[in-house]
């Protein structure tokens, strides 16, 4: 994780404006004026050698002449001067700079060279740069408008991040009209340093930010971005508009897998895995921005629709159905209560049509009932202007009633000038209002999907019934074979051998290089068989007639052999080497494709869907990022239409889904372990005797710039830390990193603890581990946390004996530790064994200081801390002890911690 140091950029107490001026229309003038007019509370130091005074303030000739060190600089000079100015800022002790200057890499090689020089200057220093070519930063809490946009938004708890300055100004204008409050407006520009991941990390730790909205064109340092987003999205909604959805990044791909896993699909999968809600249009971004800025998260998708016209109600219901959702089914009690306040001929269902003559009182009565109905998770109130309807009067009466509800309540006043006053009343009251049913429903569903994403991210995956074993050595030999070839293409036999080395079932295949040898192999395998051309140069064999199916006797083998050889000679200038032969599997009800490709930005990407030669026509597929567990594998399958067939459909029996989960997890591990795998395709996977078998397989190997597992954007399980140890009085114990599947073991250990042990660890008398805590403790980001567990095995049953963790702070230099050991194992050395390993890993990751708080009565923990070299200090007032371990101290050289005790 990067060292952030963003406080001085986003919450500075003093700012140096380099290039400040009073020249009309210049950015230096606008920035100075915005800081002053916005009421910035800190000190402002104008810097410009050509001025003595700007806006009544003395001007300093250079950064070196500043009387005190400013926190950060706003640089509005030509880009060719920026590298030198940044160097001066670092020498003067400033913490960072916002560079407004354009003319960087967007102008060509010369501009790119200037950006590279700036980057080189700041690399070893910790000095942070936002930009160049950016609009700047707005912090409403600090009353800091450090931009050249004149509008200052009202204060709120939503943060907006954008690569585009123009998008920022458009959102600012929209927010003013919709009366949406913001905490921050951050324009990233060219992102030579500070990027999305850094800002998400920072905002995630800011208590004055409750949600994050982003406009994204591209992402740099994707692993850092995914790590930050996965951590923050669990506690704050993140909404993203990704531009460039239609760019065809897969057109040049060699396989079905490559063509179906295009760039936009990969971003979609990444956002989903990170818990980010993705919107697809500018209008949807505006609507979602307003919605999350004013409404609580829905607990479900049960939407009540209250309307004075049938047509708009149907439109709203249709919009819900586009998401596969129906309006909330009203309980008999709710209908009975509505009967008491509505005319006898109201719709008596949801949408609740209260008829065209509805006045404000009727609206209020129906709304009150629906808001108290337990089956309702959100309410949309609509009004279509009719002769009797009073849009303004209804809005006045409803505005106060609808405010501050526990679930989303929003409105759609349909029409133009006749209803505008009503909309303005709702906006003033902080109630989202829309001009169409579809926009209103879409905004609600976006927020619902966020809630659903978080719920799914916190689900506990089950373990597979069987252990996953892999032959890494055999796989490595096959990878080396591919690397030795110019095109990197493995033969079908080699491809299947690679898959089989990771436990994936394949249709056994042999090669034959003469006609008679082909007959002999076919007779050995048993008819019917399939013949395919052997080639490491032809991508799709069936396209050139290189596959002959259902061969039933030796004579047909000879004919097929000759046909394949003749077709190859007539269509390709490549030598004929022979054929591969495999058993002809009987056709099933469906064929599946499973594959992986290496994306240039996101690394390995997995694919599952409907297979066969028409796979690209059906386009029934889902995309996911490794690593996978059972839950993620199942979710990946559930996103496809073929999943319904595989689960059992009419006369088609359900498949044992554990097989497919295992297959996807094995494939995930294969591409995790070998960064050189560029593409894998199993198409078709066939179902034979209730087994899933790869009938065909193709693998492409390429040299990789990054070694495994650094080629992944999500840190995989670090199996290098697994270790079998002997604990005196306990016996053999497996010490390893925690897994998401360990949740039941952790819950079992917690339930066995005494109240005293629980209090010492959690500082409160907890009776059970809530689900969200259990998920947070076991579903960790291995880049950010270190958590080691001790597992014993008795009669084939696993038991967790203890857990220790080290959690990095946002700056990556400090971390907090914790230890918990089951009561039966106190004093046996398990806590020491776990903590020592956590500390050793932390030291190798560059963490400089480990700290923790220990309650006064926890004498065993205090003794362990002293034993491992922690400094122990009792805090005045509370009596608690703060224990710290400083790795920068000479006695704590690498390896010291493991040797301690």
PDB file of C-alpha atoms in Angstrom, residues 113 126-127 210 310 552 565 577 734 759 828 871 885:
ATOM      1  CA  UNK A 113       8.969  13.676 -20.814  1.00  0.00           C
ATOM      2  CA  UNK A 126       6.783  11.186  -0.134  1.00  0.00           C
ATOM      3  CA  UNK A 127       5.848  14.548  -1.657  1.00  0.00           C
ATOM      4  CA  UNK A 210     -20.405   9.099   3.790  1.00  0.00           C
ATOM      5  CA  UNK A 310     -52.516   4.419 -14.080  1.00  0.00           C
ATOM      6  CA  UNK A 552     -17.000 -45.611 -36.003  1.00  0.00           C
ATOM      7  CA  UNK A 565      -4.392 -33.756 -44.383  1.00  0.00           C
ATOM      8  CA  UNK A 577       2.151 -33.371 -38.495  1.00  0.00           C
ATOM      9  CA  UNK A 734      -0.865 -25.975  11.100  1.00  0.00           C
ATOM     10  CA  UNK A 759     -13.399  -8.718  27.188  1.00  0.00           C
ATOM     11  CA  UNK A 828       1.162 -23.079  25.561  1.00  0.00           C
ATOM     12  CA  UNK A 871       7.987  -1.186  24.825  1.00  0.00           C
ATOM     13  CA  UNK A 885       7.505  -2.325  18.692  1.00  0.00           C
TER      14      UNK A 885
END
